[in-house]
Coordinates of C-alpha atoms and ligand atoms in Angstrom, one line a residue:
X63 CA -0.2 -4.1 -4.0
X64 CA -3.6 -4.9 -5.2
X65 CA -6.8 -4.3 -2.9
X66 CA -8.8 -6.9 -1.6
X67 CA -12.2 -6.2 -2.5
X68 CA -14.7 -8.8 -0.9
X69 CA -16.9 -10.4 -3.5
X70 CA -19.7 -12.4 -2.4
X71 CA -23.5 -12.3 -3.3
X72 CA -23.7 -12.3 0.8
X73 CA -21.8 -9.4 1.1
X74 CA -23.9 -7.9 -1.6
X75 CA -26.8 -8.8 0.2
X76 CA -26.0 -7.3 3.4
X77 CA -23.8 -4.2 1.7
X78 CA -27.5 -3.5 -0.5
X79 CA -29.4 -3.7 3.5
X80 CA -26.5 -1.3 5.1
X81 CA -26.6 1.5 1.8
X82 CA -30.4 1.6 2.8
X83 CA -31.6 5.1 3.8
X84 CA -34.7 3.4 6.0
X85 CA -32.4 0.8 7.7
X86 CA -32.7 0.8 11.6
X87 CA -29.5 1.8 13.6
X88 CA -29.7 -1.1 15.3
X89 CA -29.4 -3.5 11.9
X90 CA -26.7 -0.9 10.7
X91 CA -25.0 -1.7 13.2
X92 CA -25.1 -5.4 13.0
X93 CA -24.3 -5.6 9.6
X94 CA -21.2 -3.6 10.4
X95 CA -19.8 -6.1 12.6
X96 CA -20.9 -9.0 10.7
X97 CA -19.3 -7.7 7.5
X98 CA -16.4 -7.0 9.9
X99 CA -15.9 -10.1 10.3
X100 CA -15.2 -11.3 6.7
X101 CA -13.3 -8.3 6.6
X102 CA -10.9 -9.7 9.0
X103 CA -10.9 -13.8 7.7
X104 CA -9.8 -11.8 4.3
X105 CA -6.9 -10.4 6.3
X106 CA -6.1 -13.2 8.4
X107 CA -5.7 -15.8 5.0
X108 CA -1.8 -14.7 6.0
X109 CA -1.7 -15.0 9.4
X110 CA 1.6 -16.4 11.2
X111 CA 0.3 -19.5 12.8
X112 CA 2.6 -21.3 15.8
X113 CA 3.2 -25.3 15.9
X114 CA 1.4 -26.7 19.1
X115 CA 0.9 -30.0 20.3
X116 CA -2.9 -31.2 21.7
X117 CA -5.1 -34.8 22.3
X118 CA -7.9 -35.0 21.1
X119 CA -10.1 -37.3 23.0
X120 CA -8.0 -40.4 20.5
X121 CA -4.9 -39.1 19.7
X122 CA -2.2 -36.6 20.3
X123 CA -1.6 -34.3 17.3
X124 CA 0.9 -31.4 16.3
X125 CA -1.2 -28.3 15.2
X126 CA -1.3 -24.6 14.7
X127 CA -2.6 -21.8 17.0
X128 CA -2.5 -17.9 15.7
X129 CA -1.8 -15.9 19.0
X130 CA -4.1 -13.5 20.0
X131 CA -1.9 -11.3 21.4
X132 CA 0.6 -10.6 18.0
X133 CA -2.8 -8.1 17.0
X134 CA -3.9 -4.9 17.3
X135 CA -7.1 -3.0 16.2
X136 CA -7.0 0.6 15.7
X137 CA -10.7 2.1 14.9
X138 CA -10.9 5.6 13.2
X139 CA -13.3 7.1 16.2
X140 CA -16.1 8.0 15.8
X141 CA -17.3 5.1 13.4
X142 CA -14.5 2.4 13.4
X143 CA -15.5 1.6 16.7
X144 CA -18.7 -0.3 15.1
X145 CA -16.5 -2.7 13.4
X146 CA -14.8 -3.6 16.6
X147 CA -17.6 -5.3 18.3
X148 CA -17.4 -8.1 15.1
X149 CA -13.9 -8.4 14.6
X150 CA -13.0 -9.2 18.3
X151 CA -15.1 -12.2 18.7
X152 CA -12.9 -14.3 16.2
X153 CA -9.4 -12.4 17.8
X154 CA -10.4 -12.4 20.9
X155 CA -7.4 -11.3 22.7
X156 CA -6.4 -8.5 20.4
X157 CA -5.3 -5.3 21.7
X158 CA -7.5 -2.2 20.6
X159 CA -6.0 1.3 20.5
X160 CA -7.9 4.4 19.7
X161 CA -7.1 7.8 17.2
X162 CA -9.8 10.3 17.5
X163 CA -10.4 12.0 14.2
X164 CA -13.1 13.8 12.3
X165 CA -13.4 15.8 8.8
X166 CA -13.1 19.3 8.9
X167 CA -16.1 19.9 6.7
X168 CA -14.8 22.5 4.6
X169 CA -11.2 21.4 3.7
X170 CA -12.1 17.5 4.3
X171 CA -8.4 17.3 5.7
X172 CA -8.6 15.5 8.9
X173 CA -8.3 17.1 12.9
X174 CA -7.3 14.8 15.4
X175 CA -8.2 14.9 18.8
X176 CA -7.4 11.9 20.3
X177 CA -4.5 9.2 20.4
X178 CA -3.9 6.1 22.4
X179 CA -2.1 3.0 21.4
X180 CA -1.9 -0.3 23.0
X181 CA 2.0 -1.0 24.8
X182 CA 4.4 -2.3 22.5
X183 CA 2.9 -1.3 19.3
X184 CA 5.5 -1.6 17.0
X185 CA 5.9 -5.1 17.8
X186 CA 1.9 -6.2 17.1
X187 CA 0.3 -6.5 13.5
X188 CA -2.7 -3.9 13.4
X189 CA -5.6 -3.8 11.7
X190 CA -6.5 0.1 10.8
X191 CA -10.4 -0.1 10.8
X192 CA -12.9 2.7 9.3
X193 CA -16.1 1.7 7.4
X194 CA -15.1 4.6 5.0
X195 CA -11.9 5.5 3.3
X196 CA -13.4 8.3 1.0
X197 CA -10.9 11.0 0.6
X198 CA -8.1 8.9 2.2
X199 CA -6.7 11.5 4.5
X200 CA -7.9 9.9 7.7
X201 CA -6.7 6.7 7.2
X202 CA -3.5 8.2 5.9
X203 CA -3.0 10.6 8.8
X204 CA -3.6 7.3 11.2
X205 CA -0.9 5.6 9.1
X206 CA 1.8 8.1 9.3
X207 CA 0.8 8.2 13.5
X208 CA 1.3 4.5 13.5
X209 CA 4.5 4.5 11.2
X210 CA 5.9 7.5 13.6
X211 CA 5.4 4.9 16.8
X212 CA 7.5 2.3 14.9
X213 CA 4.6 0.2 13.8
X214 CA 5.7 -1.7 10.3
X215 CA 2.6 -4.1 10.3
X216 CA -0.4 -2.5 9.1
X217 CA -3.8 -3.4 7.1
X218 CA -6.4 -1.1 6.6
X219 CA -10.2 -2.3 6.4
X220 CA -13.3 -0.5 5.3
X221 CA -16.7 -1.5 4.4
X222 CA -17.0 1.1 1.4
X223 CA -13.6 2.6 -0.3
X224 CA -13.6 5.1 -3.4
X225 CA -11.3 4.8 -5.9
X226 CA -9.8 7.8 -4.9
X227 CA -9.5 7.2 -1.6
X228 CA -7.7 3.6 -2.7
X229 CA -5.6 5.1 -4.8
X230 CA -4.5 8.2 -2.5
X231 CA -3.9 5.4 0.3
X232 CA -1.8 3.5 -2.0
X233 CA 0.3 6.4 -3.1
X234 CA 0.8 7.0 0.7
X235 CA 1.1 3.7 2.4
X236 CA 2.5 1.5 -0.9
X237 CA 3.4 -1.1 2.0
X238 CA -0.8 -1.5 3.3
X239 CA -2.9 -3.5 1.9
X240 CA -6.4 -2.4 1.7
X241 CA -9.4 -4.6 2.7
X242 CA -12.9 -3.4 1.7
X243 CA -16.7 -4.8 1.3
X244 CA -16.8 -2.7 -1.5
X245 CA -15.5 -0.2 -4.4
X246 CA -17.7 2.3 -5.0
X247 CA -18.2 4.8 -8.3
X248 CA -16.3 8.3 -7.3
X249 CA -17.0 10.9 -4.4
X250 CA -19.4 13.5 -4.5
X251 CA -18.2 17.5 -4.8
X252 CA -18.6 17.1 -0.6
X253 CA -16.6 14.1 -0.3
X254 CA -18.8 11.4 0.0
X255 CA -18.6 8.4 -1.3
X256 CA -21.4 7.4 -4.3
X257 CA -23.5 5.6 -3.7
X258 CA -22.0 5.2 -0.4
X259 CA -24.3 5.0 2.8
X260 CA -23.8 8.5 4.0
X261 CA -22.5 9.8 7.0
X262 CA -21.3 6.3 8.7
X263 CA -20.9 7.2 11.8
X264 CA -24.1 9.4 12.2
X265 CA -26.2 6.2 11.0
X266 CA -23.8 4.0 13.5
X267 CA -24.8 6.6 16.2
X268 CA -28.0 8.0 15.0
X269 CA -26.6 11.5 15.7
X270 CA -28.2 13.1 12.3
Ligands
PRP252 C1 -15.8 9.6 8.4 C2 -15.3 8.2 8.3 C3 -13.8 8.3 8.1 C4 -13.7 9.6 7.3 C5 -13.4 9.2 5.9 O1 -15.5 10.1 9.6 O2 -15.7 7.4 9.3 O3 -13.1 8.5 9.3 O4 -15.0 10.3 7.4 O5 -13.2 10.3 5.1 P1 -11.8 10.6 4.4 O6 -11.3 9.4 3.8 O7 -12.1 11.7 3.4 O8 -10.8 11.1 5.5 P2 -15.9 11.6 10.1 O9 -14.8 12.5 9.9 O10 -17.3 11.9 9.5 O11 -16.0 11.4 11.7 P3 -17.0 10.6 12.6 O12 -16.6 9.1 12.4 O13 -16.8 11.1 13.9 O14 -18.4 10.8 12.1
URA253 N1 -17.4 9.8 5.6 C1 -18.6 9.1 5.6 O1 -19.0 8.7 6.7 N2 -19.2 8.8 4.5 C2 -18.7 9.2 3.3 O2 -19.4 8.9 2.3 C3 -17.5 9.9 3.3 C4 -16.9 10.1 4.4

């Protein structure tokens, strides 16, 4: 399956504000949600819609709704939380569970500390969110956590992927398509992705 990358001169715009070392927390975080949000119209272009019948203030009409509640986000804590805030204006009622990982720094395998998923998760379509799939082994170990619980509808969406870390996912998770703002060049000998925007969530929480 082939990865959606977004391709925009917006998207370039805000991606070239984001990747800059001087940008503020607070507009690194705002461009995180607002490229969040194209992020998840890319991965809603598929989206099961339901026949409904309304009036406008002339007519009645048969229409489509989505519903809210078929949806699940799961951010990568600490930094897929800042993609949240965007994508749950325009799915309102999604449900939002949580899987605390971070990179051991030394081995780059992921250590996860936390895990909570929204009731009848097997059942919802869920959107995997990280702004970084560099490596790949966080948003695979989240995938094989989600697959365990029963879960069979899964997307993953990033801001910046490498192609490593696409095509490590893909050899993992053939069945999940991937989402990002942006393909980068390779990783670095540490794991991060070039040219990247560094640490994403120490910018997202100013923490370095
Ligand atoms: C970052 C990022 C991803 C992970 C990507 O998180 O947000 O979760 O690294 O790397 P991978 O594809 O090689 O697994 P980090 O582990 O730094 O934790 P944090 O969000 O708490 O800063
Ligand atoms: N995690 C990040 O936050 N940034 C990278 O470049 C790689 C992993």
């Amino acid at each position: 399956m082939k990865e959606v990358v977004l391709n925009h001169p917006l998207i370039t715009h805000k991606l070239s504000i984001l990747r800059n070392k001087n940008t503020s927390t607070k507009e690194f975080r705002e461009l995180i949600s607002e490229i969040s949000v194209y992020l998840c119209y890319e991965a809603t272009k598929d989206a099961t819609v339901y026949d409904k019948v309304i009036e406008t203030p002339l007519t009645k009409i048969n229409t489509k709704v989505i519903n809210d509640d078929d949806y699940a986000f799961i951010p990568i804590l600490r930094a897929g939380m800042s993609m949240v805030e965007g994508i749950i204006k325009v799915i309102p009622n999604a449900k939002i569970g949580h899987i605390g990982l971070y990179r051991n720094e030394n081995t780059l395998t992921p250590v996860e500390y936390y895990y909570k998923v929204p009731l009848n998760i097997s059942k919802r379509k869920v959107f995997v969110l990280d702004p970084m799939l560099a490596t790949g082994g966080s948003a695979i170990a989240t995938i094989d956590k989600l697959k365990k619980d029963g879960v069979t509808d899964i997307k993953f969406l990033c801001i910046i992927a490498s192609p490593e870390g696409i095509k490590t996912l893909k050899k993992a998770h053939p069945d999940v398509k991937i989402y990002c703002a942006a393909k980068d060049k390779c990783l670095n000998k540490n794991g991060y992705i070039l040219p990247g925007l560094g640490d994403a969530g120490d910018r997202v929480y100013g923490t370095k």
